[in-house]
Coordinates of C-alpha atoms in Angstrom, one line a residue:
Chain A
A1 CA -32.1 -50.7 237.4
Q2 CA -34.6 -48.3 238.5
T3 CA -33.8 -44.6 239.3
V4 CA -36.1 -41.5 241.1
T5 CA -34.8 -38.3 240.6
Q6 CA -36.4 -35.2 242.7
S7 CA -34.7 -32.2 241.1
Q8 CA -35.9 -29.5 243.8
P9 CA -33.7 -29.7 246.7
E10 CA -36.1 -27.0 248.5
M11 CA -39.3 -25.2 247.7
S12 CA -41.1 -22.8 249.6
V13 CA -44.7 -21.7 249.7
Q14 CA -47.0 -19.4 251.3
E15 CA -49.4 -20.7 253.9
A16 CA -52.7 -21.7 252.0
E17 CA -51.3 -21.7 248.8
T18 CA -50.5 -24.1 246.4
V19 CA -47.3 -26.0 245.5
T20 CA -45.9 -28.9 243.3
L21 CA -43.1 -31.3 244.0
S22 CA -41.4 -32.7 240.9
C23 CA -40.2 -36.2 240.8
T24 CA -39.4 -38.4 237.4
Y25 CA -38.3 -42.0 237.5
D26 CA -36.9 -44.3 234.9
T27 CA -37.7 -48.1 234.4
S28 CA -38.2 -50.7 232.0
E29 CA -41.2 -52.0 233.9
S30 CA -44.9 -51.7 233.3
D31 CA -45.9 -52.5 236.6
Y32 CA -44.8 -50.9 239.6
Y33 CA -46.1 -48.4 242.3
L34 CA -45.1 -44.9 243.4
F35 CA -45.0 -43.1 246.4
W36 CA -44.7 -40.0 248.2
Y37 CA -43.4 -40.1 251.8
K38 CA -43.5 -37.2 254.3
Q39 CA -40.6 -36.8 256.9
P40 CA -41.3 -33.9 259.3
P41 CA -38.7 -32.8 262.0
S42 CA -39.7 -35.9 264.1
R43 CA -37.7 -38.0 261.4
Q44 CA -41.0 -40.1 261.4
M45 CA -41.8 -41.6 257.6
I46 CA -45.3 -41.0 256.7
L47 CA -46.9 -42.2 253.7
V48 CA -48.5 -39.5 252.1
I49 CA -50.0 -40.9 248.8
R50 CA -49.5 -43.9 246.4
Q51 CA -50.0 -44.5 242.9
E52 CA -50.3 -47.9 241.0
A53 CA -49.1 -47.6 237.6
Y54 CA -51.9 -49.3 236.0
K55 CA -54.5 -47.1 237.0
Q56 CA -54.8 -43.9 235.0
Q57 CA -56.7 -41.9 237.4
N58 CA -54.6 -39.7 239.5
A59 CA -54.9 -40.5 243.2
T60 CA -56.0 -38.2 245.7
E61 CA -55.7 -37.8 249.5
N62 CA -57.7 -34.9 250.6
R63 CA -55.3 -31.7 250.0
F64 CA -52.7 -34.1 248.1
S65 CA -53.0 -35.0 244.8
V66 CA -50.7 -36.3 242.3
N67 CA -50.1 -35.9 238.4
F68 CA -49.4 -39.5 237.1
Q69 CA -48.0 -39.1 233.6
K70 CA -46.6 -42.6 233.1
A71 CA -45.4 -41.8 229.2
A72 CA -43.1 -39.1 230.6
K73 CA -42.6 -41.1 233.9
S74 CA -43.2 -38.2 235.9
F75 CA -45.2 -38.1 239.3
S76 CA -45.5 -34.9 240.9
L77 CA -47.6 -34.2 244.3
K78 CA -49.7 -30.9 244.5
I79 CA -50.4 -29.7 247.9
S80 CA -53.6 -27.6 248.1
D81 CA -54.4 -25.0 250.8
S82 CA -50.6 -25.5 252.2
Q83 CA -50.6 -25.5 256.1
L84 CA -47.8 -25.0 258.3
G85 CA -47.6 -28.4 259.6
D86 CA -47.0 -29.5 255.9
A87 CA -43.3 -28.2 256.5
A88 CA -41.2 -31.5 255.9
M89 CA -38.8 -33.4 253.8
Y90 CA -40.7 -35.1 251.2
F91 CA -39.6 -38.1 249.3
C92 CA -40.5 -40.1 245.8
A93 CA -40.1 -43.5 245.9
Y94 CA -40.6 -46.3 243.5
R95 CA -41.7 -50.1 244.2
S96 CA -41.5 -52.8 241.4
G97 CA -44.9 -54.3 240.7
T98 CA -43.3 -57.8 241.1
L99 CA -44.1 -59.5 243.9
G100 CA -41.3 -61.1 246.2
G101 CA -37.5 -60.7 246.1
S102 CA -35.9 -57.3 245.7
Q103 CA -38.3 -56.3 243.8
G104 CA -40.5 -55.2 246.9
N105 CA -37.5 -52.7 248.0
L106 CA -38.5 -49.3 247.6
I107 CA -36.1 -46.8 245.6
F108 CA -35.9 -43.2 246.9
G109 CA -35.1 -39.6 245.5
K110 CA -33.3 -37.5 247.5
G111 CA -36.0 -35.8 248.8
T112 CA -37.2 -32.2 248.7
K113 CA -37.4 -29.8 251.8
L114 CA -40.6 -27.8 251.9
S115 CA -40.9 -24.7 253.8
V116 CA -44.4 -23.1 254.5
K117 CA -44.5 -19.5 255.5
P118 CA -46.9 -17.9 257.5
Chain B
D1 CA -49.7 -47.1 263.2
A2 CA -47.7 -49.9 262.3
G3 CA -45.9 -51.7 265.4
I4 CA -42.3 -51.0 264.6
T5 CA -39.8 -50.5 267.3
Q6 CA -36.1 -49.6 267.1
S7 CA -33.7 -49.5 269.8
P8 CA -31.5 -47.9 270.5
R9 CA -32.9 -44.6 269.4
H10 CA -29.6 -42.9 269.6
K11 CA -26.1 -44.1 270.0
V12 CA -22.9 -42.5 269.8
T13 CA -19.9 -45.1 269.8
E14 CA -16.3 -45.2 268.7
T15 CA -14.5 -46.1 265.8
G16 CA -13.7 -50.0 265.6
T17 CA -16.1 -51.0 267.8
P18 CA -19.1 -53.6 266.8
V19 CA -22.8 -51.9 267.0
T20 CA -25.8 -53.9 266.9
L21 CA -29.3 -52.3 266.2
R22 CA -32.6 -53.8 266.7
C23 CA -35.9 -53.5 265.1
H24 CA -38.9 -55.0 266.6
Q25 CA -42.0 -55.6 264.9
T26 CA -45.8 -56.7 266.2
E27 CA -47.6 -56.5 262.8
N28 CA -46.1 -60.6 261.5
H29 CA -45.2 -59.0 258.4
R30 CA -42.9 -61.1 256.2
Y31 CA -40.6 -58.3 254.8
M32 CA -38.4 -56.4 257.0
Y33 CA -35.6 -53.9 256.1
W34 CA -32.8 -51.7 257.0
Y35 CA -32.2 -48.2 255.3
R36 CA -29.7 -45.7 256.1
Q37 CA -30.3 -42.0 255.5
D38 CA -28.1 -39.4 254.9
P39 CA -28.1 -35.7 253.8
G40 CA -28.2 -35.4 250.1
H41 CA -28.9 -39.2 249.4
G42 CA -32.5 -40.0 250.2
L43 CA -32.9 -43.3 251.9
R44 CA -30.6 -46.0 250.9
L45 CA -31.4 -49.6 251.1
I46 CA -28.8 -52.0 253.3
H47 CA -30.2 -55.4 253.6
Y48 CA -33.7 -56.7 253.7
S49 CA -35.2 -60.1 254.7
Y50 CA -37.9 -62.0 253.0
G51 CA -38.4 -64.4 256.0
V52 CA -36.8 -65.9 259.1
K53 CA -33.1 -66.7 258.3
D54 CA -33.9 -65.4 254.9
T55 CA -32.2 -62.2 254.0
D56 CA -30.1 -60.5 250.8
K57 CA -28.2 -57.4 250.2
G58 CA -29.0 -54.1 249.1
E59 CA -27.7 -51.1 247.6
V60 CA -25.1 -50.6 250.6
S61 CA -24.5 -53.4 252.5
D62 CA -20.7 -52.9 252.7
G63 CA -19.7 -53.2 256.3
Y64 CA -23.3 -54.2 257.4
S65 CA -24.7 -57.9 258.1
V66 CA -28.1 -58.9 259.5
S67 CA -29.7 -61.3 261.0
R68 CA -33.2 -62.8 261.3
S69 CA -34.0 -65.7 263.6
K70 CA -37.8 -64.9 264.8
T71 CA -40.4 -63.2 262.4
E72 CA -40.3 -60.2 264.4
D73 CA -36.8 -59.3 265.0
F74 CA -34.1 -57.8 262.4
L75 CA -30.9 -57.4 263.8
L76 CA -28.2 -54.7 261.7
T77 CA -24.9 -55.2 263.1
L78 CA -21.7 -52.9 262.1
E79 CA -19.0 -55.4 262.8
S80 CA -16.4 -52.6 263.1
A81 CA -17.8 -49.2 263.1
T82 CA -16.6 -46.4 261.0
S83 CA -17.2 -43.0 261.1
S84 CA -18.9 -43.3 257.1
Q85 CA -21.2 -45.2 259.0
T86 CA -22.5 -42.1 260.8
S87 CA -26.1 -41.8 260.0
V88 CA -29.7 -42.5 260.8
Y89 CA -31.1 -45.8 260.4
F90 CA -34.8 -46.5 259.5
C91 CA -36.1 -50.2 259.6
A92 CA -39.2 -51.0 257.6
I93 CA -41.8 -53.6 257.2
S94 CA -44.0 -54.9 254.2
A95 CA -46.5 -57.5 253.9
V96 CA -45.7 -58.0 250.2
G97 CA -49.0 -59.2 248.4
A98 CA -51.5 -59.0 245.8
S99 CA -53.6 -56.2 247.2
T100 CA -52.5 -52.5 247.2
W101 CA -52.0 -51.6 250.8
A102 CA -49.8 -54.7 251.1
N103 CA -47.4 -53.0 249.0
E104 CA -47.0 -50.1 251.3
Q105 CA -43.6 -50.1 253.7
F106 CA -44.3 -49.0 257.0
F107 CA -41.4 -47.2 258.9
G108 CA -39.9 -47.3 262.2
P109 CA -38.9 -43.9 264.4
G110 CA -35.4 -44.4 263.3
T111 CA -32.0 -44.8 265.2
R112 CA -29.5 -42.0 264.8
L113 CA -25.9 -43.3 265.2
T114 CA -22.7 -41.5 265.5
V115 CA -19.6 -42.7 265.3
L116 CA -16.6 -40.8 266.8

């Protein structure tokens, strides 16, 4: 069974600085997808960024980028120029690349709470 | 934003009472999911549906049942609520397919359930 581990329960960053959130996963599959979700105090789950395992190029979305190390099974999220609105819980999630059935389910890490200091 | 609503948004109930949470989507997506979120556990899958009347168990299904009689509605029922089922419940939808965007799950706003 696949597992996702976020080893940092809490992180803190100064406004305008850069912070990296860690995520490791365990799988025997070669085809899969990885996601970072943001959950602000409003509780809404917001997709931040996604990465397809077959793509070697790291995904980027504006100030958010990932460092995807497939061999090491590592998928860290880097937030550049941190803003107060980035304060939230961040969840790393894994999804099998096999279509249909239970393989479509997301497996989540336990989350990292990010605080942004003004 | 994906058209997903959950009702009720908040509910307080007593141990032993039945509770039904509703998820409604307007996207006509095939897959629907129920998760619960608890501190220190992230989100854990309760049940999911891959079509009308097609459902299956997730990681933490004990004490929960689901039904899907229409594409747009996915109901989660706690037959006899217990205090351990106090949690925030999220519904999600997905159009599982070949393209990348189709692998994304869109989440509803969540329901906070308190069982006294």
